[in-house]
Short mmCIF file of C-alpha atoms in Angstrom, two decimals:
data_model
loop_
_atom_site.label_atom_id
_atom_site.label_comp_id
_atom_site.label_asym_id
_atom_site.label_seq_id
_atom_site.Cartn_x
_atom_site.Cartn_y
_atom_site.Cartn_z
CA MET A 1 4.51 -35.64 43.42
CA GLN A 2 4.95 -34.97 39.71
CA GLU A 3 8.51 -35.46 38.48
CA LEU A 4 10.24 -32.30 37.33
CA GLN A 5 10.60 -31.95 33.57
CA ASN A 6 14.05 -32.44 32.08
CA PRO A 7 15.39 -28.88 31.58
CA TYR A 8 17.62 -29.94 28.67
CA ASN A 9 16.25 -30.56 25.20
CA LEU A 10 17.43 -32.58 22.21
CA SER A 11 15.04 -31.02 19.70
CA PHE A 12 16.77 -28.95 17.04
CA GLY A 13 15.41 -25.44 16.63
CA LYS A 14 13.70 -25.26 20.02
CA ILE A 15 15.08 -23.06 22.78
CA PRO A 16 15.53 -25.34 25.80
CA GLN A 17 14.92 -24.30 29.38
CA GLN A 18 18.65 -24.50 30.06
CA TYR A 19 20.94 -23.05 27.42
CA ILE A 20 24.04 -20.90 27.14
CA SER A 21 23.30 -17.60 25.41
CA ARG A 22 25.50 -15.96 22.81
CA PRO A 23 25.03 -12.29 23.78
CA VAL A 24 27.99 -11.03 21.75
CA GLN A 25 26.73 -12.42 18.44
CA ILE A 26 23.09 -11.58 19.15
CA ASP A 27 23.89 -8.00 20.17
CA GLN A 28 26.18 -7.58 17.16
CA ILE A 29 23.33 -8.36 14.77
CA ILE A 30 20.69 -6.36 16.66
CA ASN A 31 22.89 -3.30 17.12
CA THR A 32 23.86 -3.25 13.45
CA PHE A 33 20.29 -3.52 12.21
CA GLU A 34 19.12 -0.82 14.64
CA MET A 35 21.73 1.73 13.52
CA GLU A 36 20.37 4.84 11.84
CA GLN A 37 22.71 4.11 8.94
CA PRO A 38 23.40 0.36 9.28
CA SER A 39 26.77 -0.84 8.05
CA SER A 40 24.99 -3.93 6.71
CA GLN A 41 21.39 -5.00 6.23
CA VAL A 42 22.36 -8.65 5.81
CA TYR A 43 23.87 -11.12 8.27
CA MET A 44 24.76 -14.76 7.72
CA LEU A 45 25.13 -17.33 10.50
CA THR A 46 27.15 -20.48 9.94
CA GLY A 47 28.24 -23.34 12.11
CA VAL A 48 28.31 -27.11 12.33
CA ARG A 49 25.05 -29.00 12.87
CA GLY A 50 23.93 -28.49 16.44
CA ALA A 51 25.92 -25.27 16.90
CA GLY A 52 22.84 -23.29 17.95
CA LYS A 53 22.17 -21.30 14.78
CA THR A 54 18.40 -21.59 15.11
CA VAL A 55 18.50 -20.42 18.73
CA VAL A 56 20.35 -17.25 17.72
CA LEU A 57 17.87 -16.64 14.89
CA THR A 58 14.99 -17.09 17.32
CA LYS A 59 16.42 -14.66 19.88
CA VAL A 60 16.99 -11.98 17.22
CA SER A 61 13.51 -12.57 15.78
CA GLU A 62 11.93 -12.27 19.23
CA HIS A 63 13.73 -8.98 19.86
CA PHE A 64 12.47 -7.32 16.68
CA SER A 65 8.99 -8.86 16.92
CA LYS A 66 8.45 -6.85 20.09
CA SER A 67 8.91 -3.57 18.21
CA ALA A 68 6.02 -1.88 16.45
CA ASP A 69 8.50 -0.52 13.91
CA TRP A 70 9.51 -3.96 12.65
CA ILE A 71 7.77 -6.78 10.81
CA VAL A 72 9.53 -10.12 11.13
CA LEU A 73 8.95 -12.75 8.44
CA ASN A 74 10.19 -16.24 9.31
CA LEU A 75 10.51 -18.05 6.00
CA SER A 76 11.63 -21.41 4.64
CA SER A 77 14.21 -21.92 1.91
CA ASP A 78 12.40 -24.92 0.44
CA THR A 79 9.33 -22.93 -0.62
CA ASP A 80 8.80 -19.92 -2.89
CA ILE A 81 10.19 -17.26 -0.54
CA LEU A 82 8.76 -14.26 -2.37
CA LYS A 83 5.24 -15.69 -2.38
CA SER A 84 5.55 -16.78 1.25
CA ALA A 85 6.61 -13.25 2.20
CA VAL A 86 3.62 -11.79 0.36
CA ASP A 87 1.35 -14.31 2.04
CA LYS A 88 2.53 -13.25 5.51
CA LEU A 89 2.38 -9.51 4.73
CA THR A 90 -1.11 -9.89 3.29
CA ASN A 91 -2.34 -10.62 6.81
CA LYS A 92 -1.38 -7.08 7.86
CA SER A 93 -4.67 -5.13 7.79
CA PHE A 94 -3.11 -1.82 6.76
CA LEU A 95 -1.73 -3.43 3.58
CA LYS A 96 -5.00 -4.86 2.30
CA LYS A 97 -5.66 -1.81 0.15
CA TYR A 98 -3.39 -3.39 -2.45
CA LEU A 99 -5.58 -6.46 -2.80
CA PRO A 100 -8.84 -5.40 -4.57
CA ASP A 101 -7.67 -6.57 -7.99
CA VAL A 102 -5.83 -9.59 -6.66
CA ASP A 103 -7.28 -13.04 -6.16
CA ILE A 104 -5.21 -14.77 -3.49
CA ASN A 105 -5.71 -18.41 -2.65
CA VAL A 106 -3.84 -20.12 0.16
CA SER A 107 -4.30 -23.84 0.66
CA VAL A 108 -2.41 -26.86 1.87
CA PHE A 109 -1.07 -27.09 -1.66
CA GLY A 110 0.56 -23.67 -1.54
CA PHE A 111 0.06 -20.05 -2.47
CA SER A 112 -1.49 -18.87 -5.72
CA MET A 113 -2.35 -15.41 -7.01
CA ALA A 114 -4.22 -14.19 -10.07
CA HIS A 115 -4.59 -10.66 -11.42
CA LYS A 116 -6.14 -9.04 -14.45
CA ASP A 117 -2.63 -7.98 -15.45
CA SER A 118 -0.68 -11.13 -16.33
CA ASN A 119 2.57 -9.38 -15.36
CA PHE A 120 1.38 -8.82 -11.81
CA ASP A 121 3.24 -11.29 -9.61
CA ALA A 122 4.51 -11.78 -6.06
CA ASP A 123 7.45 -9.44 -6.62
CA THR A 124 5.14 -6.66 -7.78
CA LEU A 125 2.87 -6.98 -4.77
CA LEU A 126 5.85 -7.25 -2.41
CA ARG A 127 7.24 -4.00 -3.85
CA ASN A 128 3.89 -2.31 -3.24
CA TYR A 129 3.98 -3.50 0.34
CA LEU A 130 7.54 -2.29 0.82
CA GLU A 131 6.69 1.13 -0.63
CA ASP A 132 3.88 1.44 1.90
CA LEU A 133 6.07 0.27 4.78
CA LEU A 134 8.76 2.75 3.80
CA LYS A 135 6.25 5.60 4.11
CA ARG A 136 5.17 4.29 7.51
CA ASN A 137 8.82 4.08 8.72
CA LYS A 138 8.45 0.36 9.23
CA LYS A 139 11.17 -2.19 8.51
CA VAL A 140 10.96 -5.80 7.36
CA LEU A 141 13.30 -8.48 8.66
CA PHE A 142 13.44 -11.65 6.55
CA VAL A 143 14.63 -14.59 8.64
CA ILE A 144 15.59 -17.81 6.83
CA ASP A 145 16.93 -20.87 8.61
CA GLU A 146 18.64 -23.85 6.95
CA MET A 147 19.56 -21.73 3.95
CA VAL A 148 20.50 -23.73 0.86
CA LYS A 149 21.16 -22.83 -2.74
CA ASN A 150 18.13 -23.58 -4.89
CA GLU A 151 15.90 -21.75 -7.37
CA TYR A 152 13.81 -20.18 -4.59
CA THR A 153 16.78 -18.78 -2.67
CA LYS A 154 18.58 -17.57 -5.78
CA LEU A 155 15.47 -15.71 -6.97
CA PHE A 156 14.83 -14.22 -3.55
CA ALA A 157 18.46 -13.14 -3.04
CA SER A 158 18.54 -11.60 -6.50
CA ASN A 159 15.39 -9.58 -5.79
CA PHE A 160 16.57 -8.68 -2.29
CA GLN A 161 19.70 -7.18 -3.82
CA ILE A 162 17.47 -4.92 -5.90
CA TYR A 163 15.35 -3.98 -2.89
CA LEU A 164 18.51 -2.87 -1.10
CA ARG A 165 19.67 -0.84 -4.06
CA GLU A 166 16.29 0.88 -4.33
CA GLY A 167 16.31 1.85 -0.65
CA TYR A 168 13.54 -0.36 0.67
CA PRO A 169 13.55 -0.94 4.46
CA VAL A 170 14.57 -4.61 4.21
CA TYR A 171 16.92 -6.69 6.33
CA LEU A 172 17.99 -10.30 5.97
CA LEU A 173 19.21 -12.76 8.59
CA MET A 174 19.91 -16.25 7.34
CA ALA A 175 21.57 -19.32 8.80
CA GLY A 176 22.97 -22.47 7.28
CA LEU A 177 25.84 -24.89 7.13
CA TYR A 178 29.08 -23.33 5.94
CA GLU A 179 29.07 -25.16 2.61
CA ASN A 180 25.45 -24.19 1.88
CA ILE A 181 26.06 -20.52 2.62
CA SER A 182 29.25 -20.61 0.54
CA ASN A 183 27.44 -22.19 -2.41
CA LEU A 184 24.94 -19.35 -2.37
CA GLN A 185 27.69 -16.74 -2.09
CA ASN A 186 29.48 -18.28 -5.06
CA GLU A 187 26.49 -17.69 -7.32
CA LYS A 188 27.93 -15.20 -9.80
CA THR A 189 24.83 -12.98 -9.78
CA LEU A 190 24.81 -12.60 -5.99
CA THR A 191 28.14 -10.92 -5.36
CA PHE A 192 26.57 -8.61 -2.74
CA LEU A 193 26.54 -11.58 -0.35
CA TYR A 194 30.35 -11.55 -0.28
CA ARG A 195 30.19 -8.18 1.46
CA ALA A 196 27.67 -9.37 4.04
CA PRO A 197 29.08 -10.10 7.51
CA LYS A 198 29.31 -13.78 8.34
CA VAL A 199 29.06 -14.88 11.96
CA THR A 200 30.55 -18.31 12.62
CA LEU A 201 29.25 -19.80 15.85
CA GLU A 202 32.28 -20.88 17.85
CA PRO A 203 32.23 -23.29 20.84
CA LEU A 204 30.36 -22.17 23.91
CA ASN A 205 32.09 -20.78 26.96
CA ILE A 206 33.32 -23.65 29.19
CA PRO A 207 33.06 -21.62 32.45
CA ALA A 208 29.44 -20.77 31.60
CA MET A 209 28.61 -24.43 31.06
CA THR A 210 30.43 -25.33 34.27
CA ALA A 211 28.30 -22.84 36.21
CA ASN A 212 25.15 -24.25 34.61
CA TYR A 213 25.92 -27.86 35.52
CA LYS A 214 26.83 -26.80 39.07
CA GLU A 215 23.55 -24.95 39.51
CA VAL A 216 21.28 -27.57 37.96
CA PHE A 217 22.87 -30.72 39.41
CA GLY A 218 24.64 -29.40 42.50
CA PHE A 219 27.96 -30.76 41.25
CA SER A 220 31.27 -29.82 42.79
CA THR A 221 33.34 -27.39 40.76
CA GLU A 222 35.72 -30.18 39.76
CA LYS A 223 32.95 -32.47 38.49
CA ALA A 224 31.13 -29.65 36.72
CA ILE A 225 34.34 -28.66 34.92
CA LYS A 226 34.90 -32.28 33.91
CA MET A 227 31.39 -32.58 32.47
CA ALA A 228 31.64 -29.23 30.66
CA ARG A 229 34.95 -30.21 29.09
CA LEU A 230 33.37 -33.41 27.81
CA THR A 231 31.26 -31.22 25.49
CA LYS A 232 34.18 -29.20 24.05
CA GLY A 233 31.75 -26.29 24.01
CA TYR A 234 29.54 -27.94 21.36
CA PRO A 235 25.97 -26.74 22.09
CA PHE A 236 24.20 -29.95 21.13
CA ALA A 237 26.64 -31.93 23.27
CA PHE A 238 25.95 -29.58 26.20
CA GLN A 239 22.22 -30.29 25.85
CA THR A 240 22.74 -34.03 25.32
CA LEU A 241 25.01 -34.53 28.32
CA GLY A 242 22.73 -32.48 30.55
CA TYR A 243 19.70 -34.39 29.27
CA LEU A 244 21.30 -37.76 29.99
CA MET A 245 22.60 -36.76 33.42
CA TRP A 246 19.08 -35.62 34.36
CA LYS A 247 17.47 -38.72 32.83
CA ASN A 248 19.94 -41.17 34.37
CA LYS A 249 20.33 -39.75 37.87
CA GLY A 250 22.18 -42.24 40.02
CA GLU A 251 23.57 -44.17 37.06
CA SER A 252 27.30 -44.70 36.58
CA GLU A 253 29.36 -42.25 34.58
CA LYS A 254 30.32 -45.12 32.26
CA LYS A 255 26.66 -45.76 31.37
CA ILE A 256 25.98 -42.08 30.79
CA LEU A 257 29.03 -41.74 28.52
CA SER A 258 27.94 -44.80 26.54
CA GLU A 259 24.52 -43.23 25.92
CA TYR A 260 26.21 -39.89 25.23
CA ASP A 261 28.21 -41.47 22.39
CA THR A 262 25.09 -43.14 21.03
CA TYR A 263 23.05 -39.93 21.02
CA LEU A 264 25.82 -37.89 19.39
CA SER A 265 26.23 -40.56 16.72
CA SER A 266 22.53 -40.91 15.94
CA TYR A 267 21.56 -37.25 16.07
CA VAL A 268 24.51 -35.51 14.42
CA TYR A 269 27.70 -37.48 13.74
CA ASP A 270 26.18 -39.89 11.21
CA LYS A 271 25.01 -36.93 9.15
CA ILE A 272 28.20 -34.90 9.58
CA TRP A 273 30.38 -37.85 8.56
CA SER A 274 28.21 -38.71 5.55
CA GLU A 275 28.54 -35.16 4.23
CA LEU A 276 32.36 -35.18 4.27
CA SER A 277 34.21 -36.10 1.12
CA ILE A 278 36.32 -39.26 1.11
CA LYS A 279 39.50 -37.16 1.17
CA ASP A 280 38.27 -35.03 4.08
CA ARG A 281 37.33 -38.19 5.96
CA LYS A 282 40.85 -39.57 5.56
CA VAL A 283 42.42 -36.41 6.96
CA VAL A 284 39.97 -36.36 9.87
CA ALA A 285 40.56 -40.07 10.55
CA VAL A 286 44.30 -39.48 10.83
CA ILE A 287 43.74 -36.62 13.28
CA ALA A 288 41.45 -38.93 15.27
CA GLN A 289 44.38 -41.32 15.64
CA GLY A 290 46.29 -38.64 17.52
CA ILE A 291 48.37 -37.34 14.61
CA THR A 292 47.68 -33.64 15.14
CA LYS A 293 50.89 -31.80 14.18
CA THR A 294 50.58 -30.36 10.71
CA ALA A 295 54.08 -31.56 9.82
CA GLU A 296 53.15 -35.11 10.84
CA ILE A 297 49.90 -35.01 8.86
CA ARG A 298 51.76 -33.81 5.78
CA LYS A 299 54.32 -36.58 6.18
CA HIS A 300 51.62 -39.22 6.61
CA PHE A 301 50.00 -38.29 3.30
CA ASN A 302 53.14 -37.06 1.55
CA MET A 303 51.20 -33.83 1.11
CA SER A 304 52.37 -30.29 0.36
CA ALA A 305 51.79 -27.54 2.91
CA GLN A 306 49.59 -25.73 0.40
CA LEU A 307 47.31 -28.75 -0.09
CA LEU A 308 47.06 -29.44 3.62
CA ASN A 309 46.03 -25.82 4.17
CA VAL A 310 43.10 -26.40 1.81
CA TYR A 311 41.84 -29.32 3.90
CA ARG A 312 42.66 -27.52 7.14
CA LYS A 313 40.70 -24.39 6.22
CA ARG A 314 37.71 -26.26 4.82
CA LEU A 315 37.38 -28.55 7.84
CA SER A 316 37.85 -25.62 10.21
CA ASP A 317 35.19 -23.56 8.41
CA GLN A 318 32.83 -26.52 8.67
CA GLY A 319 33.43 -26.74 12.41
CA ILE A 320 34.98 -30.21 12.24
CA VAL A 321 38.50 -29.33 13.40
CA SER A 322 40.09 -26.70 15.58
CA VAL A 323 43.21 -24.80 14.51
CA THR A 324 43.56 -22.52 17.52
CA VAL A 325 46.99 -23.92 18.39
CA HIS A 326 49.68 -22.99 15.88
CA GLY A 327 51.03 -25.97 14.00
CA SER A 328 48.29 -28.32 15.21
CA VAL A 329 44.91 -29.54 14.01
CA THR A 330 42.59 -31.20 16.53
CA LEU A 331 39.01 -32.45 16.42
CA ALA A 332 36.51 -29.76 17.44
CA LEU A 333 33.65 -32.16 18.18
CA PRO A 334 33.53 -34.07 21.49
CA ARG A 335 34.39 -37.77 21.39
CA PHE A 336 34.28 -37.66 17.60
CA GLU A 337 37.40 -39.81 17.57
CA ASN A 338 35.38 -42.59 19.25
CA TYR A 339 32.78 -42.37 16.51
CA ILE A 340 35.42 -42.48 13.76
CA GLN A 341 37.13 -45.51 15.26
CA VAL A 342 33.87 -47.45 15.11
CA PHE A 343 32.09 -46.07 12.06
CA GLY A 344 34.75 -44.26 10.05
CA VAL A 345 35.41 -46.99 7.50
CA ILE A 346 37.22 -45.56 4.48
CA ASP A 347 37.96 -47.73 1.46
CA GLU A 348 39.25 -45.24 -1.11
CA ASP A 349 42.79 -43.89 -1.29
CA LEU A 350 43.58 -40.23 -0.80
#
């Protein structure tokens, strides 16, 4: 008999067989975009690596892709977004009337376009497309994952701002790490992004994860709760622990936890730790030692309340720490303190 496939998945960006949905955030975005007079035509998703941003983007994209009134363009921030959008829209048969005087070449080396008018470019053709779609009562949803600030994203965001102002039927859903989204927002020519709603993906619901582990593994309520709490609601940890429990059926809990730490370190914690500044690492390392009261952290570093609030807010926005309990700062990532004790070597002074 063929062995059943592991229902949990460690691949980023792929919706696994077993996952905990985020209906509130997904419905919030969908309902806003579907309003007759939407309060916003832009949404930004942020969260720590492995928080499930891509899954939310995928679910929203799937919803609108099913509607004949919407065209969904899934784009990449590391390529020319405007030209990629034109490339995808060019495949729509009813838009080909704009192409007679345009020579479009698409190859493995990228997208190129020539026209008898040297001023004719991707933006011009995209505007023609949008004009046509407006007349047809069709809307375009631009979806961009792993958003970063670069020349492509700055140019696209600048043009998108104009498209909004001119009444084109355009919508934008983008996801990225908090610092990357913030860097784009801080671009002085893109102030409209400050007004765009930002959805920060919080930890998953522990009872929902408990129910999932009970159903899949047949655990008792007590054991399922214990396993769910080991994830702290971190989506990638939920997948990793489920994956390892399925893979190592019959193995000791100690062995599974050892592999759990290894997977978290290799897949996400190495990268998360490397992206923190030396000063942020020092604050996090102290919290990992069990010094969680803000007054104690301030005393440890001889730090003012104002300065600690800067670190506290930044690390919370990045999804590294939790500040849900007044006067305390704790680690938001599961068993991150174990990682820091082994790999969190810090040589520089705060």
